[in-house]
Short mmCIF file of C-alpha atoms in Angstrom, two decimals:
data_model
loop_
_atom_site.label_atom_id
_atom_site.label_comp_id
_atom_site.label_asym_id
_atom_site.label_seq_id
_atom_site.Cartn_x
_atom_site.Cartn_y
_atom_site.Cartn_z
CA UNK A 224 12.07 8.06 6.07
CA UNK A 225 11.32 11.70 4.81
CA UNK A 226 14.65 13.09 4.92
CA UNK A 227 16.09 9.68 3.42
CA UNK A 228 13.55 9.70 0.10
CA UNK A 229 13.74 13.46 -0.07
CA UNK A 230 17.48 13.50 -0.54
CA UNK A 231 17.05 10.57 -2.86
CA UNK A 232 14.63 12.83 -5.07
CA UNK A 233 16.90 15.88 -4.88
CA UNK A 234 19.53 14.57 -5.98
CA UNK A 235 18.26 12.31 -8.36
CA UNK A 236 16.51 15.35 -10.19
CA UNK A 237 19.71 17.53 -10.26
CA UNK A 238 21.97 14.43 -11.38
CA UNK A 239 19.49 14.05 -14.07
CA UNK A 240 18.66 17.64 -15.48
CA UNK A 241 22.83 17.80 -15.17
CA UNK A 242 23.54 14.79 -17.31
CA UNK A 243 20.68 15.35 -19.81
CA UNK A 244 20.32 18.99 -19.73
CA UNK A 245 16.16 17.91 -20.81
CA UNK A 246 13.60 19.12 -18.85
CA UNK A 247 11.73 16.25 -20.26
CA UNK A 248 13.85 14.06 -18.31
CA UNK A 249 12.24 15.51 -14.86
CA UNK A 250 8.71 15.35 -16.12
CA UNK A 251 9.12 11.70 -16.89
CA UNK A 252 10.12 11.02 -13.42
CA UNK A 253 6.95 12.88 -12.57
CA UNK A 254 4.72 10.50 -15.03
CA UNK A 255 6.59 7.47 -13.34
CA UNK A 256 5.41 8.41 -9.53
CA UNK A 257 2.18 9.64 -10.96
CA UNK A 258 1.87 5.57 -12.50
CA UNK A 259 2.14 4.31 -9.41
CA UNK A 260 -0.54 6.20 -7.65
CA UNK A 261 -3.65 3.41 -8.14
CA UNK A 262 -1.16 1.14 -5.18
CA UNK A 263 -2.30 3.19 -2.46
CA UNK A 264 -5.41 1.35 -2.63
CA UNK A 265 -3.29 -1.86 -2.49
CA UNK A 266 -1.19 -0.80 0.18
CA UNK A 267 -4.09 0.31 2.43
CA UNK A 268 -5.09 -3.35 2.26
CA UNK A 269 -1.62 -5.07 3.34
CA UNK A 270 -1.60 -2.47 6.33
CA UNK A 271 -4.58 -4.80 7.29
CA UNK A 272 -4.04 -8.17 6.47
CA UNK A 273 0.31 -8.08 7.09
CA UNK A 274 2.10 -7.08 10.25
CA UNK A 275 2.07 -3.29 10.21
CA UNK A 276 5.53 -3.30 11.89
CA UNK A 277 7.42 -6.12 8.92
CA UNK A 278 5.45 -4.18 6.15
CA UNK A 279 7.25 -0.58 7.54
CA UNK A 280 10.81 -2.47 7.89
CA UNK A 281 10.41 -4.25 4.05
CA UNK A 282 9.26 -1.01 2.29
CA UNK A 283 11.62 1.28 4.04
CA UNK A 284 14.30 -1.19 3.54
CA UNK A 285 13.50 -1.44 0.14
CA UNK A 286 14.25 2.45 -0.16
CA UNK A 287 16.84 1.36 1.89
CA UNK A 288 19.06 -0.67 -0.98
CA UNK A 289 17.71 1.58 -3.44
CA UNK A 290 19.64 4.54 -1.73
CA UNK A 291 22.87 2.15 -0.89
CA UNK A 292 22.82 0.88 -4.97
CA UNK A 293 22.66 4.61 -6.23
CA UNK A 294 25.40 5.58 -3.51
CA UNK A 295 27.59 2.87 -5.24
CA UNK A 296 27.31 3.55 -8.54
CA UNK A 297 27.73 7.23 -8.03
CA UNK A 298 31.07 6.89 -6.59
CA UNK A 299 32.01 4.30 -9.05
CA UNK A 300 31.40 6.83 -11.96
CA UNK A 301 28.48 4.29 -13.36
CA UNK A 302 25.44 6.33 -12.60
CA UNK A 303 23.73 6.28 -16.01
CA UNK A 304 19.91 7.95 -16.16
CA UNK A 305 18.31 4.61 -16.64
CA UNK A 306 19.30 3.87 -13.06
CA UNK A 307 17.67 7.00 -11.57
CA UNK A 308 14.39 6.29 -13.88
CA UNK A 309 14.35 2.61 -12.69
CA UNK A 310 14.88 3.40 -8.65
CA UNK A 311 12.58 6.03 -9.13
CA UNK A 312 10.28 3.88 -10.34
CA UNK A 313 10.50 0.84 -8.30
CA UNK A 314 10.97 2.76 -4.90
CA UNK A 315 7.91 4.45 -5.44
CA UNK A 316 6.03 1.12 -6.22
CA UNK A 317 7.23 -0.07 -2.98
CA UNK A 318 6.28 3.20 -0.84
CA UNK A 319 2.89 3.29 -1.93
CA UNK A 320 2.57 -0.36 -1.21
CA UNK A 321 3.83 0.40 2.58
CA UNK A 322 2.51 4.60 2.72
CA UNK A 323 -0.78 3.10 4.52
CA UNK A 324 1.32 0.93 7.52
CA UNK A 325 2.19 4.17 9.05
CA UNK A 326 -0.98 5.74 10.00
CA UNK A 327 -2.50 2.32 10.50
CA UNK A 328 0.37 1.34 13.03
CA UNK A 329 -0.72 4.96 15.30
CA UNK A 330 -3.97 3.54 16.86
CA UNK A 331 -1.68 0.59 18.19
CA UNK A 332 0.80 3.17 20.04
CA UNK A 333 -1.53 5.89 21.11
CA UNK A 334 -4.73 6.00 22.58
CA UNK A 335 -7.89 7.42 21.48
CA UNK A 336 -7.97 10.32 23.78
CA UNK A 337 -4.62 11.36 22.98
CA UNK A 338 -5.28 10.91 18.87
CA UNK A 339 -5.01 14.51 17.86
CA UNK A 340 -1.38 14.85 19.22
CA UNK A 341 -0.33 11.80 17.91
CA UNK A 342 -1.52 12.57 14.56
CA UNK A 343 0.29 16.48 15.24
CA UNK A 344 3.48 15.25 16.18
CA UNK A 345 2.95 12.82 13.21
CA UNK A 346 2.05 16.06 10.60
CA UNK A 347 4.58 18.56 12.36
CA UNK A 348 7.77 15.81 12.05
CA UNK A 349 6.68 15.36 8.25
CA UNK A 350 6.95 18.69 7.86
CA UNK A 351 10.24 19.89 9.76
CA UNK A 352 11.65 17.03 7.18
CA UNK A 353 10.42 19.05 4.57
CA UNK A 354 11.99 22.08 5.63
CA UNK A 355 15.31 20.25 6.56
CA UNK A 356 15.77 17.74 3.92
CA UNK A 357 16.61 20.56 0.63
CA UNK A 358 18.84 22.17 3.23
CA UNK A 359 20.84 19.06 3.75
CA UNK A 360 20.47 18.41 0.03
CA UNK A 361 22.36 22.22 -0.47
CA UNK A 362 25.14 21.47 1.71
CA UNK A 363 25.81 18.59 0.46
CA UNK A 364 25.36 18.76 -3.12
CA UNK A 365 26.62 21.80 -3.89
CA UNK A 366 30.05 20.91 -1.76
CA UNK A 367 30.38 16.81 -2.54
CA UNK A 368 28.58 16.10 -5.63
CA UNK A 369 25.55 13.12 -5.59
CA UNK A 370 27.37 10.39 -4.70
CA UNK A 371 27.94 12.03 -1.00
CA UNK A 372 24.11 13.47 -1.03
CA UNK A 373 23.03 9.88 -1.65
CA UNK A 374 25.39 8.36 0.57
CA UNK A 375 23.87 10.86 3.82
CA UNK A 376 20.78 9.71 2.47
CA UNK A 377 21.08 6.10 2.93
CA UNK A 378 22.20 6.66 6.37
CA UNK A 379 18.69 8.16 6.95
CA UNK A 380 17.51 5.28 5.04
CA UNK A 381 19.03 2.58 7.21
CA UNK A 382 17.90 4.68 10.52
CA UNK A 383 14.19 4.47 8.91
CA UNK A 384 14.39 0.99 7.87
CA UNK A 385 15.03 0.00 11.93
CA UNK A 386 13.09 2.23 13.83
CA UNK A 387 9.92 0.49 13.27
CA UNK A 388 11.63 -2.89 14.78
CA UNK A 389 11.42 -0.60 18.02
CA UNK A 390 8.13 0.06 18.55
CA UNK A 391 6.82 -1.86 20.86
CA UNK A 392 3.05 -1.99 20.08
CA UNK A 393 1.84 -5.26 18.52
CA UNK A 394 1.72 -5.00 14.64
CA UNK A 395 -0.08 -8.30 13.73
CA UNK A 396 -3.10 -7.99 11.84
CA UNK A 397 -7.37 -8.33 12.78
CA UNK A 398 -7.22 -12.36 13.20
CA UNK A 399 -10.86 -11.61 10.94
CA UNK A 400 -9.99 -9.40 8.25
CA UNK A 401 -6.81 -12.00 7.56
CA UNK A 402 -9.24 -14.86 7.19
CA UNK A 403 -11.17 -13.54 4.36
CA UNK A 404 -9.86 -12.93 0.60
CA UNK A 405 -7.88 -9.89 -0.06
CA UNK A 406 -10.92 -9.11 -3.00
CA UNK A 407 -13.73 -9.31 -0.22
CA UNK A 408 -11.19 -7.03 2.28
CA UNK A 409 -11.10 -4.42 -1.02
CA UNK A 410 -14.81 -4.34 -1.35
CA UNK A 411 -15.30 -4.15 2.46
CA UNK A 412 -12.79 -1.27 2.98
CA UNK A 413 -14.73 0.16 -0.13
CA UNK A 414 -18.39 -0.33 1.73
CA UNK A 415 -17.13 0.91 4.26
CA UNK A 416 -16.05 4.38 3.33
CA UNK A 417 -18.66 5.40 1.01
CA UNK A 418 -21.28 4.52 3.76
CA UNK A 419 -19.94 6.48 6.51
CA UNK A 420 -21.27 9.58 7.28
CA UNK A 421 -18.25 11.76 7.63
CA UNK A 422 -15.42 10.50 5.33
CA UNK A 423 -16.39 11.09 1.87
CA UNK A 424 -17.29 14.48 2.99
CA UNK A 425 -13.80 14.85 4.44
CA UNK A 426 -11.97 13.47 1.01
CA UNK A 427 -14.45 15.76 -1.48
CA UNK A 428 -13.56 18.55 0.67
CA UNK A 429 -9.72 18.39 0.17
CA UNK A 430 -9.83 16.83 -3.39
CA UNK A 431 -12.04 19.96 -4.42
CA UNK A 432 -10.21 22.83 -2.51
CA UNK A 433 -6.74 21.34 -3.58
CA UNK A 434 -7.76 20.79 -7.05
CA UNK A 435 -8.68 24.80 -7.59
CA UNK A 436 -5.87 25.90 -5.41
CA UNK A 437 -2.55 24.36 -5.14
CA UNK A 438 -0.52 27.12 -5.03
CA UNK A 439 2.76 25.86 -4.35
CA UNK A 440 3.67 25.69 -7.64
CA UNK A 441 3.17 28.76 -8.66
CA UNK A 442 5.85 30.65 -6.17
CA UNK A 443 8.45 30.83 -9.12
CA UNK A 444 5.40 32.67 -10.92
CA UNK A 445 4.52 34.90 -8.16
CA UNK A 446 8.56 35.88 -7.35
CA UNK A 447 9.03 37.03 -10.11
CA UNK A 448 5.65 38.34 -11.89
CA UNK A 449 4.48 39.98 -8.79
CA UNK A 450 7.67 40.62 -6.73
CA UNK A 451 10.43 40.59 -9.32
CA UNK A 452 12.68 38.61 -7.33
CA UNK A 453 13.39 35.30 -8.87
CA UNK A 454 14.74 32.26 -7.69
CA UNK A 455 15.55 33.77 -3.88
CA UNK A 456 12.15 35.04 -3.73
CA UNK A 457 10.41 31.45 -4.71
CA UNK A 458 13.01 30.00 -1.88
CA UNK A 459 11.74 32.78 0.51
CA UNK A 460 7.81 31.84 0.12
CA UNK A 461 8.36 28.38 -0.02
CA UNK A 462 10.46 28.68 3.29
CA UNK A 463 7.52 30.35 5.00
CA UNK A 464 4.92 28.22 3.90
CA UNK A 465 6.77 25.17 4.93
CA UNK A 466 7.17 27.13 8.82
CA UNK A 467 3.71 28.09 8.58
CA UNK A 468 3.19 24.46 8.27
CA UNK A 469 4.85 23.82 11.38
CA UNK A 470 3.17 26.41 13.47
CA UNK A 471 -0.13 25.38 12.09
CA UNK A 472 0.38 21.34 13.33
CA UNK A 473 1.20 22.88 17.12
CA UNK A 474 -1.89 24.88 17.00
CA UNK A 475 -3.99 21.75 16.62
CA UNK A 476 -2.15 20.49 19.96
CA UNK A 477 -4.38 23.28 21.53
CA UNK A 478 -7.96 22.03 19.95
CA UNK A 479 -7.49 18.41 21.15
CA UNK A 480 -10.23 19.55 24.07
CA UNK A 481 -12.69 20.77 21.38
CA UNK A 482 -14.96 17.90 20.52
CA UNK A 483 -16.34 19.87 17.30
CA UNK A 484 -13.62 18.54 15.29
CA UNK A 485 -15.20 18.93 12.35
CA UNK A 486 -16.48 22.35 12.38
CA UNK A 487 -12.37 22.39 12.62
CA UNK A 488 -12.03 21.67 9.34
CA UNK A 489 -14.47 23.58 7.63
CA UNK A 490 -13.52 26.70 9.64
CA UNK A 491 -9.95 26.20 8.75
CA UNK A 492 -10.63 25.63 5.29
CA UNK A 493 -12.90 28.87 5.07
CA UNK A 494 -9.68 30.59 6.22
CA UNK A 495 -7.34 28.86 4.09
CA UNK A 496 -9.56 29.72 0.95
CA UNK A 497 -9.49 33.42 1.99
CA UNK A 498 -5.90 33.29 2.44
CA UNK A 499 -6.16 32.53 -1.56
CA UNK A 500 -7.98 35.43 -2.52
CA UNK A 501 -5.70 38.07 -0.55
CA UNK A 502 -2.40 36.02 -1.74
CA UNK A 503 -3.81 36.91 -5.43
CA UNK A 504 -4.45 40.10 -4.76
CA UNK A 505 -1.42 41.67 -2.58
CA UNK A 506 1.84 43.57 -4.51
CA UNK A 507 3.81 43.39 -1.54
CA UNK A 508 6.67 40.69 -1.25
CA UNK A 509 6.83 40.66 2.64
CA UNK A 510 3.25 40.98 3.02
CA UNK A 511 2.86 38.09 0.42
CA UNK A 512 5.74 36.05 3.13
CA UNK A 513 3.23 36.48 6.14
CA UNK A 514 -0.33 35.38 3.72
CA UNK A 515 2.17 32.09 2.78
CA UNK A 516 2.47 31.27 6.43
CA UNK A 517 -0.92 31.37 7.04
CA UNK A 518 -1.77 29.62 4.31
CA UNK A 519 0.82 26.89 5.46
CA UNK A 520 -0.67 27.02 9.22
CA UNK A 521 -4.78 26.58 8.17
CA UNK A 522 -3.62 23.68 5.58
CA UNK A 523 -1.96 22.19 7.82
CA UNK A 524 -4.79 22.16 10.60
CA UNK A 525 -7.22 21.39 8.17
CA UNK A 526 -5.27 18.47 6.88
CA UNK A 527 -3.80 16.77 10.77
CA UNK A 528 -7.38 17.16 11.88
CA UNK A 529 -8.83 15.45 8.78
CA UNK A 530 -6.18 12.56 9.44
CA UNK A 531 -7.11 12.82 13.24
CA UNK A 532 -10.64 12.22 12.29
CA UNK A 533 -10.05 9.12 10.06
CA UNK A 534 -8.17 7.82 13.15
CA UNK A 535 -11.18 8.26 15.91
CA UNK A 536 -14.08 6.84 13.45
CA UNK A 537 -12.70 4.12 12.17
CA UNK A 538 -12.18 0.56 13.40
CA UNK A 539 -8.54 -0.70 13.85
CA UNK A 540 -8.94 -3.55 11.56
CA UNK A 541 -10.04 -1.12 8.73
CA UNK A 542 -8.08 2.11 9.29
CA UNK A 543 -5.19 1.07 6.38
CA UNK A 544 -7.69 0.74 3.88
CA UNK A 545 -9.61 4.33 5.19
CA UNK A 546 -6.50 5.52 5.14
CA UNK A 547 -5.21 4.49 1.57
CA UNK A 548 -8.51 5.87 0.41
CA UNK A 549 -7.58 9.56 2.37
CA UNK A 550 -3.98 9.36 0.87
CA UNK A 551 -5.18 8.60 -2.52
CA UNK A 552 -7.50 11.44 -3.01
CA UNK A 553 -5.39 13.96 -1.42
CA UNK A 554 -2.42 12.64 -3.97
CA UNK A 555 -4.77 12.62 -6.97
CA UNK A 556 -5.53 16.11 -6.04
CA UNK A 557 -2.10 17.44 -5.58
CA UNK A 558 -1.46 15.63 -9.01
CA UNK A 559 -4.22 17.07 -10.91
CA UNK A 560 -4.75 20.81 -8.71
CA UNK A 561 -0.58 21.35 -10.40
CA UNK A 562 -1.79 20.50 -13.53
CA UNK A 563 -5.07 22.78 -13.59
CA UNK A 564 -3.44 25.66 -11.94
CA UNK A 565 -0.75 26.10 -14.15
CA UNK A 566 -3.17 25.99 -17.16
CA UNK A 567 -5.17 28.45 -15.78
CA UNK A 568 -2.64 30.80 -14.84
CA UNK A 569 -1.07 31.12 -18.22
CA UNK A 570 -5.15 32.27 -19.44
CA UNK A 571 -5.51 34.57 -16.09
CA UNK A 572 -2.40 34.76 -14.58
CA UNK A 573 -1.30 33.84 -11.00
CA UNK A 574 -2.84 36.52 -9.14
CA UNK A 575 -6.13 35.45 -10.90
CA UNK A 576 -5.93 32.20 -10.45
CA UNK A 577 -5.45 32.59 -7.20
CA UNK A 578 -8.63 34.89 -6.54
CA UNK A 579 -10.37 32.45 -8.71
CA UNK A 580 -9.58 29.42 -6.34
CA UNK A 581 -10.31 31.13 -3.22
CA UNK A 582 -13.97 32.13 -4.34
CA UNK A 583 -14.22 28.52 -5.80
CA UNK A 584 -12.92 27.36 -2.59
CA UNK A 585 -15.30 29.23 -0.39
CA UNK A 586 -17.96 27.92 -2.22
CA UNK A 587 -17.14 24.31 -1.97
CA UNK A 588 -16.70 24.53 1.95
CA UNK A 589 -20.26 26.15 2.24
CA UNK A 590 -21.46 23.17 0.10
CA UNK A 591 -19.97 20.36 2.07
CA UNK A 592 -21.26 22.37 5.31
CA UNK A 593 -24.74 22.11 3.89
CA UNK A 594 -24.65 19.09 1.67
CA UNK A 595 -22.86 17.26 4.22
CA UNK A 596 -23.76 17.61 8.11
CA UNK A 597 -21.93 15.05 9.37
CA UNK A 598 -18.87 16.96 9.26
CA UNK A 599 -20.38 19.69 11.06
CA UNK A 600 -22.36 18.19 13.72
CA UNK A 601 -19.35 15.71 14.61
CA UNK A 602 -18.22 15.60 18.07
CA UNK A 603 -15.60 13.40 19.28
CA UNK A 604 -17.44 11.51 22.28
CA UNK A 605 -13.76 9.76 24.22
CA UNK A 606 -15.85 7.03 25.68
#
């Protein structure tokens, strides 16, 4: 599903800014996805009341068509940019609608014990797709034009819009949860997360670390303020991030024993947020390759144990909505963190901001540790 919406993004984007020439154009798109983000919430609830399985193979067939209509009007010379803003628009309606079936659908095919590989397996596939999918996008692009790139892409569409038909765990929704009113299920998925002990905790954490640091953005900045290397350099650190990613999700396969899963997270967050500070602060481009990766590797364990988490404390009949909620803060902070980080680097600079949200950070992990103790006196009990 990754690869398939990934490829539809890419080469929507460079279609668009090819046709138009407007950087305006791209933002837009961004605005559209951005409009769609309040869904989640929605979508959390359908992974409840629907079958998880026929919610996965509508949304992801939906994506699907979308794919197979922009593959046809590419090679029939009709692609106009109305058509990319409009199956932009509606595909990401859709996803967000069916985002929450997914990690609502693991609990059925793994058991509790073995939740923290599921969930890595889960994390380290997402992000191998990241790595692959602008790879395929080059090749193909670059050699065949968009109509090709979208064409590959629907064949990863149409593989992503069966799969689920082939799991064989049940996918039928809580015979309660489907009884009551979809209003009541809201307000009870709602109850439900602000009263548990660990959760909000969990979702301040990343919304407040993410929010003062998401760095990603910034490569360009870094490549060639700090390194002088341009477009190759921004490829180069986003390359390693994306691998440290990786290597991060396989380390978690090595904690699944440690029952102090929380302590997890606030230990790999620590790290992360001092990863930060000596990203800001380093001149050196290779150096600044290896601080990426590890920034890549303690996200990424602080973010598959925070899913892996969600999975062992909450009930099956309420983990799409506990999950919509996790999804839609970490979103909203992605969307918001690129927005504040770029302001502040054009008052302080890159290297500043960078120092700035690693302190920041630090600070906001030792107040969640203190404010919050059922993070850090959680123990995963398998029983």
């Amino acid at each position: 599903m990754l690869v398939a919406m990934q490829l539809r993004l890419l080469a929507s984007t460079q279609w668009l800014f090819e046709e138009t020439g407007s950087a305006a154009s791209l933002g837009l798109l961004g605005v559209i996805q951005l409009g769609t983000m309040p869904l989640i919430i929605y979508g959390g609830l359908l992974a409840d009341i629907f079958d998880r399985k026929k919610l996965m193979i509508f949304t992801q067939g939906f994506s699907f068509f979308a794919l197979l209509f922009l593959t046809f009007v590419a090679f029939t010379n009709m692609l106009a940019p109305w058509m990319i803003f409009v199956t932009t628009g509606l595909t990401a309606i859709v996803n967000m609608l069916g985002n929450s079936a997914r990690p609502a659908l693991l609990p059925r095919v793994i058991e509790k014990q073995n939740m923290t590989k599921g969930v890595t397996i889960q994390t380290a596939s997402f992000q191998i797709g990241q790595i692959v999918s602008p790879l395929i996008f080059m090749l193909f692009y670059v050699q065949f034009g968009a109509s090709v790139t979208f064409l590959v892409g629907t064949v990863f569409g149409l593989i992503s819009m069966i799969s689920p038909a082939l799991i064989m765990a049940d996918g039928k929704p809580d015979k309660i949860t489907k009884k009551i009113s979809q209003l009541s299920a809201l307000k009870e998925g709602a109850r439900y997360v602000f009263k548990h002990p660990i959760l909000p905790g969990l979702y301040l954490l990343d919304v407040g670390v993410t929010i003062l640091s998401f760095y990603r953005m910034l490569f360009p900045l870094f490549s060639q303020g700090l390194y002088g290397m341009g477009a190759e350099g921004t490829g180069l650190l986003a390359s390693a991030n994306a691998l440290g990613g990786v290597l991060g999700s396989l380390v978690v396969l090595f904690t699944e024993k440690i029952k102090s899963k929380g302590k997890i997270v606030l230990y790999s967050t620590i790290a992360y947020a001092i990863g930060l500070i000596l990203f800001g602060l380093n001149p050196i481009f290779w150096v600044g390759l290896v601080i990426v990766a590890i920034l890549g590797a303690t996200d990424s364990v602080g973010m598959t144990m925070r899913q892996t988490i969600v999975q062992l404390t909450t009930p099956d009949r309420l983990i799409g909505r506990a999950s919509s909620a996790h999804s839609f803060a970490a979103q909203s902070a992605n969307n918001i963190g690129q927005m504040e980080v770029a302001f502040l680097a054009v008052i302080i600079g890159a290297s500043g901001t960078m120092i700035v949200g690693g302190v920041l950070s630090i600070f906001i992990v030792m107040a969640i540790w203190i404010k919050v103790p059922g993070i850090r006196n959680y123990r995963y009990n398998p029983k």
